[in-house]
PDB file of C-alpha atoms in Angstrom:
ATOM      1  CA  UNK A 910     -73.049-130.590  45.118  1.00 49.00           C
ATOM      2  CA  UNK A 911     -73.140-131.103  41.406  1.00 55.00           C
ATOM      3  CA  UNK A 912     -76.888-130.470  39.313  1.00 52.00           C
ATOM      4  CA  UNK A 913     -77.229-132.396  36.082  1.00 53.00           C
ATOM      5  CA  UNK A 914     -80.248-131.912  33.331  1.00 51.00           C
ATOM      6  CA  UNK A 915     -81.533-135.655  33.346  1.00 53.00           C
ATOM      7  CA  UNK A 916     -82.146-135.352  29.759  1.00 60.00           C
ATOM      8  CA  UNK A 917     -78.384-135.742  29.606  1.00 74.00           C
ATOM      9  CA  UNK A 918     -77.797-138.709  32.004  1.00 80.00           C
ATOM     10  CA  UNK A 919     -81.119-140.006  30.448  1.00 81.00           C
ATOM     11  CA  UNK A 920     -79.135-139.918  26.656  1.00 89.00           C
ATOM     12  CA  UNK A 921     -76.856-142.193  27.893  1.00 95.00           C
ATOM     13  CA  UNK A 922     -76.428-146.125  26.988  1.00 96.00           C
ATOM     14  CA  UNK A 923     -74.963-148.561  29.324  1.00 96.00           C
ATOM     15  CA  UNK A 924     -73.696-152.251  28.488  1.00 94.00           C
ATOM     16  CA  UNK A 925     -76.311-155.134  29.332  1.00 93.00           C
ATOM     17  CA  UNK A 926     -73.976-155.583  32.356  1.00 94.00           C
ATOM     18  CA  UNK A 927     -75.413-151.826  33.336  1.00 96.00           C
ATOM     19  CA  UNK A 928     -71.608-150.029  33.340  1.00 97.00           C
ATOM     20  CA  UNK A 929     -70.720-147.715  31.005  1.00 98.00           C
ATOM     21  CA  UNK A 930     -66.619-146.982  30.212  1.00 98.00           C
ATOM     22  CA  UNK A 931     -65.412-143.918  31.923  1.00 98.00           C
ATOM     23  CA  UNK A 932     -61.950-142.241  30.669  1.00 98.00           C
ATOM     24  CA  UNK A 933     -60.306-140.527  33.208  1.00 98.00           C
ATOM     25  CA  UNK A 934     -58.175-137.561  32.024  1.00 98.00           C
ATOM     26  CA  UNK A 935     -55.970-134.914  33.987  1.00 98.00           C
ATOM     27  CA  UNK A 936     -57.887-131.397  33.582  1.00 98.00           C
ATOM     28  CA  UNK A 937     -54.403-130.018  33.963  1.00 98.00           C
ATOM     29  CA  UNK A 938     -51.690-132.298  31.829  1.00 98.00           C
ATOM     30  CA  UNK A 939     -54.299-133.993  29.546  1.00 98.00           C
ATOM     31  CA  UNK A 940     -52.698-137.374  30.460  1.00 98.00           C
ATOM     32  CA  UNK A 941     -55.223-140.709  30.670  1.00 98.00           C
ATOM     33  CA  UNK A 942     -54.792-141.908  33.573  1.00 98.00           C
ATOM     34  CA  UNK A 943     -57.289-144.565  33.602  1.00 98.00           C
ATOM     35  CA  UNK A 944     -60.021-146.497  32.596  1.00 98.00           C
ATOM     36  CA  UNK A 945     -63.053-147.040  34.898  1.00 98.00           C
ATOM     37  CA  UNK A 946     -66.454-148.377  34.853  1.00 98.00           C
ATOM     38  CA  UNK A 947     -69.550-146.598  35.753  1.00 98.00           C
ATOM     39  CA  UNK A 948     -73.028-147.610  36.834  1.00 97.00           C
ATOM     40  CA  UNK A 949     -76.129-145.249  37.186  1.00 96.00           C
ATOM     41  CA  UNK A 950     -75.423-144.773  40.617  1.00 96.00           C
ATOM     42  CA  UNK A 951     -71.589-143.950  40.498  1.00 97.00           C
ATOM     43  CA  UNK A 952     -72.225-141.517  38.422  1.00 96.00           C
ATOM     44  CA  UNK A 953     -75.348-140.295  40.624  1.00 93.00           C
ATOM     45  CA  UNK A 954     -72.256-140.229  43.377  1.00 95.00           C
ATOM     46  CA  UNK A 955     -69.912-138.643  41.477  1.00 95.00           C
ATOM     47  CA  UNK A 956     -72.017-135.892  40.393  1.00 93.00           C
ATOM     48  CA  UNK A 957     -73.644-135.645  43.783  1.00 92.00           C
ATOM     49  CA  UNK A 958     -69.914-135.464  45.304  1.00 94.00           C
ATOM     50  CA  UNK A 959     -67.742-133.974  42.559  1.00 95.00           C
ATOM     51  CA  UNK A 960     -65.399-136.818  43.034  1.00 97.00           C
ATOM     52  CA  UNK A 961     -65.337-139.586  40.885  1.00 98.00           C
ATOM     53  CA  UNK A 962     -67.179-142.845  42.357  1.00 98.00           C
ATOM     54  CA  UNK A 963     -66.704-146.209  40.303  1.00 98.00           C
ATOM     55  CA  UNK A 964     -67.826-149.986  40.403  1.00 98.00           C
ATOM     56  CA  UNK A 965     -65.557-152.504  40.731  1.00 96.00           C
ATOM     57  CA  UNK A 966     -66.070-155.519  38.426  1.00 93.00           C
ATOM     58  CA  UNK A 967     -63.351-157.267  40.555  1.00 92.00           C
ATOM     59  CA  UNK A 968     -65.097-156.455  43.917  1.00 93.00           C
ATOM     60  CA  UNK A 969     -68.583-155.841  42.297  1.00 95.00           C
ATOM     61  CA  UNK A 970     -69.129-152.732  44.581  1.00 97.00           C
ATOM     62  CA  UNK A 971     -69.314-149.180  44.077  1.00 97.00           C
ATOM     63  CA  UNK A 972     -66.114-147.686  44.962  1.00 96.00           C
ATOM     64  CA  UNK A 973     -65.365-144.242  46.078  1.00 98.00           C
ATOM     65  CA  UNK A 974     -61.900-143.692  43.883  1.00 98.00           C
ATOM     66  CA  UNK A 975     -59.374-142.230  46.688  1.00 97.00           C
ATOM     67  CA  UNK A 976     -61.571-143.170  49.927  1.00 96.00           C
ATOM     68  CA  UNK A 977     -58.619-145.500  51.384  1.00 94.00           C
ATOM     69  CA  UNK A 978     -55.737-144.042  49.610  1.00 95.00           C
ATOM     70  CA  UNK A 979     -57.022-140.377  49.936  1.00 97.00           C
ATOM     71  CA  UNK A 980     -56.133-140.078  46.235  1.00 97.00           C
ATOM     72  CA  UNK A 981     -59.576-138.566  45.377  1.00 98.00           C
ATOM     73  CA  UNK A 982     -60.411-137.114  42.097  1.00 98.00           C
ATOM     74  CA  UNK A 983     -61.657-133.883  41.872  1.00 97.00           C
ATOM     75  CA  UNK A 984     -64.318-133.623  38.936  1.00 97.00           C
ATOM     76  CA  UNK A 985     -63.625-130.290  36.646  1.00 96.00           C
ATOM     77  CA  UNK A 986     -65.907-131.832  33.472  1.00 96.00           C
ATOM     78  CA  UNK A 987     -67.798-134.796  32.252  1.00 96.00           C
ATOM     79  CA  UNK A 988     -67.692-135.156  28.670  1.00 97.00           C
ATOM     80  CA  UNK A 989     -69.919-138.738  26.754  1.00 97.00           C
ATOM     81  CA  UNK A 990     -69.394-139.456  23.211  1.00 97.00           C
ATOM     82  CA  UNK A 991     -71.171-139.445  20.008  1.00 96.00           C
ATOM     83  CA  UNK A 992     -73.136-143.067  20.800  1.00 95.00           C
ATOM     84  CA  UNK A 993     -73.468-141.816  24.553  1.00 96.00           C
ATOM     85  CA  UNK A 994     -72.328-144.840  25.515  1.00 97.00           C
ATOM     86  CA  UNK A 995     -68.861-144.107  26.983  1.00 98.00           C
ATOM     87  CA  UNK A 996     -67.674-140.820  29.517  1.00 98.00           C
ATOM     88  CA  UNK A 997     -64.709-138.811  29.461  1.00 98.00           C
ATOM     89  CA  UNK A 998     -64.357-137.785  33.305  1.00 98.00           C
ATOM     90  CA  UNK A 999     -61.729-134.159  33.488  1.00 97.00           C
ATOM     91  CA  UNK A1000     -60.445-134.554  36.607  1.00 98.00           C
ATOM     92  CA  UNK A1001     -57.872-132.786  39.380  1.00 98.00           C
ATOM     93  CA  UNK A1002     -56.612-135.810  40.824  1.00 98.00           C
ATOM     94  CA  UNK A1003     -55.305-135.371  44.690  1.00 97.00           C
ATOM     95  CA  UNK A1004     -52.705-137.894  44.462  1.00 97.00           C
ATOM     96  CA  UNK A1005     -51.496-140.686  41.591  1.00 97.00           C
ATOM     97  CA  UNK A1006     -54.942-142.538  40.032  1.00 97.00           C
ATOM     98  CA  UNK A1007     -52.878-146.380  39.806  1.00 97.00           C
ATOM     99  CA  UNK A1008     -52.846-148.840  43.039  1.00 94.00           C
ATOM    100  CA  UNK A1009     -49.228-149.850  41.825  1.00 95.00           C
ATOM    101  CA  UNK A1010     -48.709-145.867  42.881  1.00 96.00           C
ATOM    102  CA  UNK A1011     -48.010-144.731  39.359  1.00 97.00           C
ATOM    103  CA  UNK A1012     -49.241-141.655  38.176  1.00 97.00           C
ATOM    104  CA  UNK A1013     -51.226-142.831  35.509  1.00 98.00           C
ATOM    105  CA  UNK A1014     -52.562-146.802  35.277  1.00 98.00           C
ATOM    106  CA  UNK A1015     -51.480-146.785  31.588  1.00 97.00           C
ATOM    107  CA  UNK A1016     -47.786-146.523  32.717  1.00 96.00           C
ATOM    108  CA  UNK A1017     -46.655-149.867  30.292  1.00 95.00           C
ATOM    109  CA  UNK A1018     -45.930-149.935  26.593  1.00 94.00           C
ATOM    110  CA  UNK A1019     -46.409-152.295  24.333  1.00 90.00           C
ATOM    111  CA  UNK A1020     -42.744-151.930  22.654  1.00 73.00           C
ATOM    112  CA  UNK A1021     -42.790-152.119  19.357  1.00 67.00           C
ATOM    113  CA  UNK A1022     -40.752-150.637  15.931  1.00 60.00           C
ATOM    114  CA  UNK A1023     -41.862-148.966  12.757  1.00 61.00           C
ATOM    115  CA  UNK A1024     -39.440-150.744  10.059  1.00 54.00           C
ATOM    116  CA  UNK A1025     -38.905-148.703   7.138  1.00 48.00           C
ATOM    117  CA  UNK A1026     -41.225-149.013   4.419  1.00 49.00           C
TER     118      UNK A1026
ATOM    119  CA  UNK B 977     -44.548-152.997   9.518  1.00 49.00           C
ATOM    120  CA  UNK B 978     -44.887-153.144  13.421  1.00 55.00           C
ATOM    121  CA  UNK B 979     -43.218-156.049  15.223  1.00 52.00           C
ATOM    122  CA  UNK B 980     -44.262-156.868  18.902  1.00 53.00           C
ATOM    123  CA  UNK B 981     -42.849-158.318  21.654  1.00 50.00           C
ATOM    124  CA  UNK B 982     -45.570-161.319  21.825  1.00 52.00           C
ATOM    125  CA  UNK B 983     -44.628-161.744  25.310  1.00 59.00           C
ATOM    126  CA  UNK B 984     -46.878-158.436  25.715  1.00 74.00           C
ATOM    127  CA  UNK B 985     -49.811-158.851  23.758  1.00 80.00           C
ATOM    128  CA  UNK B 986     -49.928-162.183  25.512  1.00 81.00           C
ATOM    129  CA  UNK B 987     -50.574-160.486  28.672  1.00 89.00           C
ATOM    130  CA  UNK B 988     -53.014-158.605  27.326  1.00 95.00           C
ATOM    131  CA  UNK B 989     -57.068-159.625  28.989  1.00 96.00           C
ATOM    132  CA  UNK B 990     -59.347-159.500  26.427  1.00 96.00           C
ATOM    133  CA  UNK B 991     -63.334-159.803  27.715  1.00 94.00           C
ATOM    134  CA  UNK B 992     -66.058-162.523  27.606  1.00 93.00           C
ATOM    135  CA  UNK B 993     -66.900-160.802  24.090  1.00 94.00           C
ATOM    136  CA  UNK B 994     -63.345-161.305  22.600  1.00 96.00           C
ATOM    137  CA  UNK B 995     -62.794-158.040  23.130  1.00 97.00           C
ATOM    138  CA  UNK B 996     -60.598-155.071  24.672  1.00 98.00           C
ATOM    139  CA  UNK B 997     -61.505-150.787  25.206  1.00 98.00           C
ATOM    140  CA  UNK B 998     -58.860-148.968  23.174  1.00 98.00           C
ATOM    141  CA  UNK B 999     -58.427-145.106  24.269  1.00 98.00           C
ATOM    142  CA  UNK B1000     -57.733-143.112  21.225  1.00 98.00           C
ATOM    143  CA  UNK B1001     -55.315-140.065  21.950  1.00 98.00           C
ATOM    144  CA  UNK B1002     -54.156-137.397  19.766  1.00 98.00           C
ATOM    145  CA  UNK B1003     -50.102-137.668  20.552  1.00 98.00           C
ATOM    146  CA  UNK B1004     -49.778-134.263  19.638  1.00 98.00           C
ATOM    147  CA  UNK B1005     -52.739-132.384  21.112  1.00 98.00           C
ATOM    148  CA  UNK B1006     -53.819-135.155  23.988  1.00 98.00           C
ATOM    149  CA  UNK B1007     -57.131-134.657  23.232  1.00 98.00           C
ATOM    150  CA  UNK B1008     -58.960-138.000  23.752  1.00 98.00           C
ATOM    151  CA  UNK B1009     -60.856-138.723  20.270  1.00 98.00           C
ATOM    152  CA  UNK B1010     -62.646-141.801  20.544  1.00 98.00           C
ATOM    153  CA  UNK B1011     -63.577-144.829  22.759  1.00 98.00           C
ATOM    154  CA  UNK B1012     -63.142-148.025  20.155  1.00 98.00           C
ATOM    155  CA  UNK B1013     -63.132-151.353  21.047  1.00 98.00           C
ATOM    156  CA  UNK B1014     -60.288-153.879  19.709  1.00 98.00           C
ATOM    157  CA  UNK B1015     -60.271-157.966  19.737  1.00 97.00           C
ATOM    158  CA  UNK B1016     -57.194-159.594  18.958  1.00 96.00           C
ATOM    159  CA  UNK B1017     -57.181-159.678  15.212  1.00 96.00           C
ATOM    160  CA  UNK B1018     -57.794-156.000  14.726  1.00 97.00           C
ATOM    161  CA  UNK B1019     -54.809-155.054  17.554  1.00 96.00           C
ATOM    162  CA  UNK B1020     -52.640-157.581  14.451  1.00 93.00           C
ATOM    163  CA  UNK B1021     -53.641-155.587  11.527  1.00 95.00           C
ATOM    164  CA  UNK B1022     -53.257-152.390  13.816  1.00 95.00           C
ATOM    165  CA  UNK B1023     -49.942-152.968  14.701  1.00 93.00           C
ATOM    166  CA  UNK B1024     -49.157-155.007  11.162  1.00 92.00           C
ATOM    167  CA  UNK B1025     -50.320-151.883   8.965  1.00 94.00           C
ATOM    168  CA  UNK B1026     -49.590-149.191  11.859  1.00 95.00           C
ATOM    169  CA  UNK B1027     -53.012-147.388  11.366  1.00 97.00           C
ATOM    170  CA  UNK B1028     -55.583-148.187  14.072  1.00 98.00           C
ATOM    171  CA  UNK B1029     -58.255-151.326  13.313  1.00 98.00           C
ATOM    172  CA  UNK B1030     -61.407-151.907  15.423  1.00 98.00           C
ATOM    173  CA  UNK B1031     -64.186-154.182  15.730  1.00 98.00           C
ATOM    174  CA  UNK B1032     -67.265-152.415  15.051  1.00 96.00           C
ATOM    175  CA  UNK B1033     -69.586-153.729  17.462  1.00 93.00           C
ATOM    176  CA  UNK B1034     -72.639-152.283  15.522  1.00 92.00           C
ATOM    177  CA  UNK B1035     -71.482-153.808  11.904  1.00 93.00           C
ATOM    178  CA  UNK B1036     -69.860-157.120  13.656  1.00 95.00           C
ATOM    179  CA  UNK B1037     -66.826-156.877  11.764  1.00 97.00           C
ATOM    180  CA  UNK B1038     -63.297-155.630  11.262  1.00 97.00           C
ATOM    181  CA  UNK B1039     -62.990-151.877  10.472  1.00 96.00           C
ATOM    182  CA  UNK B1040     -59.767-150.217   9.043  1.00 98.00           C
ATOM    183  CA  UNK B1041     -60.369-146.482  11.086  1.00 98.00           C
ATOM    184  CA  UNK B1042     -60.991-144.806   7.743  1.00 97.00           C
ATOM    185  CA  UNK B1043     -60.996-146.710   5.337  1.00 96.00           C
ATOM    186  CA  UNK B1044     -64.022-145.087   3.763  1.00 94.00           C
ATOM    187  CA  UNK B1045     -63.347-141.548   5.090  1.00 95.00           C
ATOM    188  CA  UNK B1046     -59.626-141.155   4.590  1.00 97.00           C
ATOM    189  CA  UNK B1047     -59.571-140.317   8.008  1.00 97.00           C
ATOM    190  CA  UNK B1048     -57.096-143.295   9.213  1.00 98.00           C
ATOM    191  CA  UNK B1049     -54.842-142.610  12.010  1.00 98.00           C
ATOM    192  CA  UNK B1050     -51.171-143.432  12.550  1.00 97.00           C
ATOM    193  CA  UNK B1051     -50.142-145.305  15.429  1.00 97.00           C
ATOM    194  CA  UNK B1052     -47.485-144.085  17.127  1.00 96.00           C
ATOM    195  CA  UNK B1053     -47.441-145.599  20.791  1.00 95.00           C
ATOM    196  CA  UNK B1054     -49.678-148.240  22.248  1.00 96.00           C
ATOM    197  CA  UNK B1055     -49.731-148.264  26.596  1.00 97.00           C
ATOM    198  CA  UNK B1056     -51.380-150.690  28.352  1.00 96.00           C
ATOM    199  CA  UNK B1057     -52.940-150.178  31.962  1.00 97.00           C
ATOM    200  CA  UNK B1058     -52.420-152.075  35.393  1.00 96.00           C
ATOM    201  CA  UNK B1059     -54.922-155.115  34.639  1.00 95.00           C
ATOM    202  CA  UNK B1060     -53.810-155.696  31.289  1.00 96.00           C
ATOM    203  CA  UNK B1061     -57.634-155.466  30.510  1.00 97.00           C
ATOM    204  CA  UNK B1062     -57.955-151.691  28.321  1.00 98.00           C
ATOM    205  CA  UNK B1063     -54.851-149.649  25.585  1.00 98.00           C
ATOM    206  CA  UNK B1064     -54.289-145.998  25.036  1.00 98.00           C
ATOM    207  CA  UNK B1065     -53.651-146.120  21.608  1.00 98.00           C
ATOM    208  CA  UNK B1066     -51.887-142.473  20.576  1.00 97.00           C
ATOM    209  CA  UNK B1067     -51.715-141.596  17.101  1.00 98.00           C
ATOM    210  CA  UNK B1068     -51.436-138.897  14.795  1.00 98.00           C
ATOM    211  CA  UNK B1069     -55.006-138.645  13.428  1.00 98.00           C
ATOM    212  CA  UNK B1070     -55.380-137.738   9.678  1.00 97.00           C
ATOM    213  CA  UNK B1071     -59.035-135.940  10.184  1.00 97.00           C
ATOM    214  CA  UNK B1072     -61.943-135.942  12.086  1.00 97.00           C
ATOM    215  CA  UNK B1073     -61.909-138.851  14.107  1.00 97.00           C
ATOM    216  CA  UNK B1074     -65.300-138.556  14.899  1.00 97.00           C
ATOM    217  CA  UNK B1075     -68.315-139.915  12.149  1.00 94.00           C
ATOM    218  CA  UNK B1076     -69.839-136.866  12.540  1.00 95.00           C
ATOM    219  CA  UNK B1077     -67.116-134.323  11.575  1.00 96.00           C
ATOM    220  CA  UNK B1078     -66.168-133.333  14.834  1.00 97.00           C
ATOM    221  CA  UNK B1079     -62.462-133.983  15.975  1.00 97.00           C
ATOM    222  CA  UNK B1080     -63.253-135.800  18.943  1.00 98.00           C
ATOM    223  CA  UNK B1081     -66.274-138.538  19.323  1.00 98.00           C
ATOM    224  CA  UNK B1082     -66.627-136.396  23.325  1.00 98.00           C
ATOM    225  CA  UNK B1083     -67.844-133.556  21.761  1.00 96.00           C
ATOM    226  CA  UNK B1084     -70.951-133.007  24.293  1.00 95.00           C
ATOM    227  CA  UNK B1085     -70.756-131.857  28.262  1.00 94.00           C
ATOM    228  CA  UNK B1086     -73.232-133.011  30.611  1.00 90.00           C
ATOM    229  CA  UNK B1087     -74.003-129.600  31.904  1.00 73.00           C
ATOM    230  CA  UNK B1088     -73.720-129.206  35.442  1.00 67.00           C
ATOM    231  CA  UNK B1089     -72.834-126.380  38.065  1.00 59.00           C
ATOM    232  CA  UNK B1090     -70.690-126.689  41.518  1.00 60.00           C
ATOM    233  CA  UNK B1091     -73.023-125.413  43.933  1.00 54.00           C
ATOM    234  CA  UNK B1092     -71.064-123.243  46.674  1.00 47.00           C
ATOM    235  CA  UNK B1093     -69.973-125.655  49.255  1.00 49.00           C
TER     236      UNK B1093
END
């Protein structure tokens, strides 16, 4: 069971859809391993849990990150930025944080090369 | 000069607004620095001039990341996640990235204690 000060949560600004973008960062390696959205409640859940809870814009339902998978997150730090309108979630992830089973969703690059200048 | 695969940045989902969440990550550090949004134009001049370009969603407009400050930042990878739909941009930051002075825009906690479970 996680306690927040509400003047905190209170500071910050979601979108007119009512999410707010959530990074989600190893506590351990520092590696982003994804990008989430967040609605008051998720982040009532995940602080009432101290594992992360999301919503799904594809499924347009709160979603308990891990619940099928067993992947949970374990939450070590929340962190919002200087317009309070995005979260930086530290986590202790039990398992890889993509679907596709990757470690980390951001597992693509976009190739490209420097030329000399 | 970048050059880009467009067969990537085609892939790329970009929302109802025009626009895509770009994760700004120190490549040396990993600290995460900002949360800045990106349309299509500024991801051009970002990988044309190799320095990170936003969209300002305050100002409505293009914004070279320091061009006032000095504080630009060199790109140095650009990932993309599962749905195509957010980037972890790393660079090598030259200064604060934050307006404020600090290094990183998630320079505040929400306070909160584990209870004993």
């Amino acid at each position: 069971m996680i306690t927040l000060e509400h003047s905190n949560v209170d500071e910050l600004k979601y979108g007119s859809d009512g999410l707010i973008p959530a990074i989600i960062q190893d506590s351990r390696t520092l590696q982003v391993l994804t990008l989430a959205w967040m609605n008051a409640k998720s982040l009532q859940r995940t602080l009432a849990s101290g594992e992360t809870w999301f919503w799904s814009r594809s499924r347009r339902a709160l979603w308990h990150k891990g619940e099928t998978s067993g992947h949970t997150q374990k939450v070590v730090e929340i962190r919002y930025d200087c317009d309070a309108d995005a979260l930086l979630v530290l986590v202790e992830p039990r398992g890889p944080a993509c679907h596709t089973g990757e470690t980390s969703c951001f597992y693509r690059k976009l190739p490209f090369h420097r030329e000399p200048s």
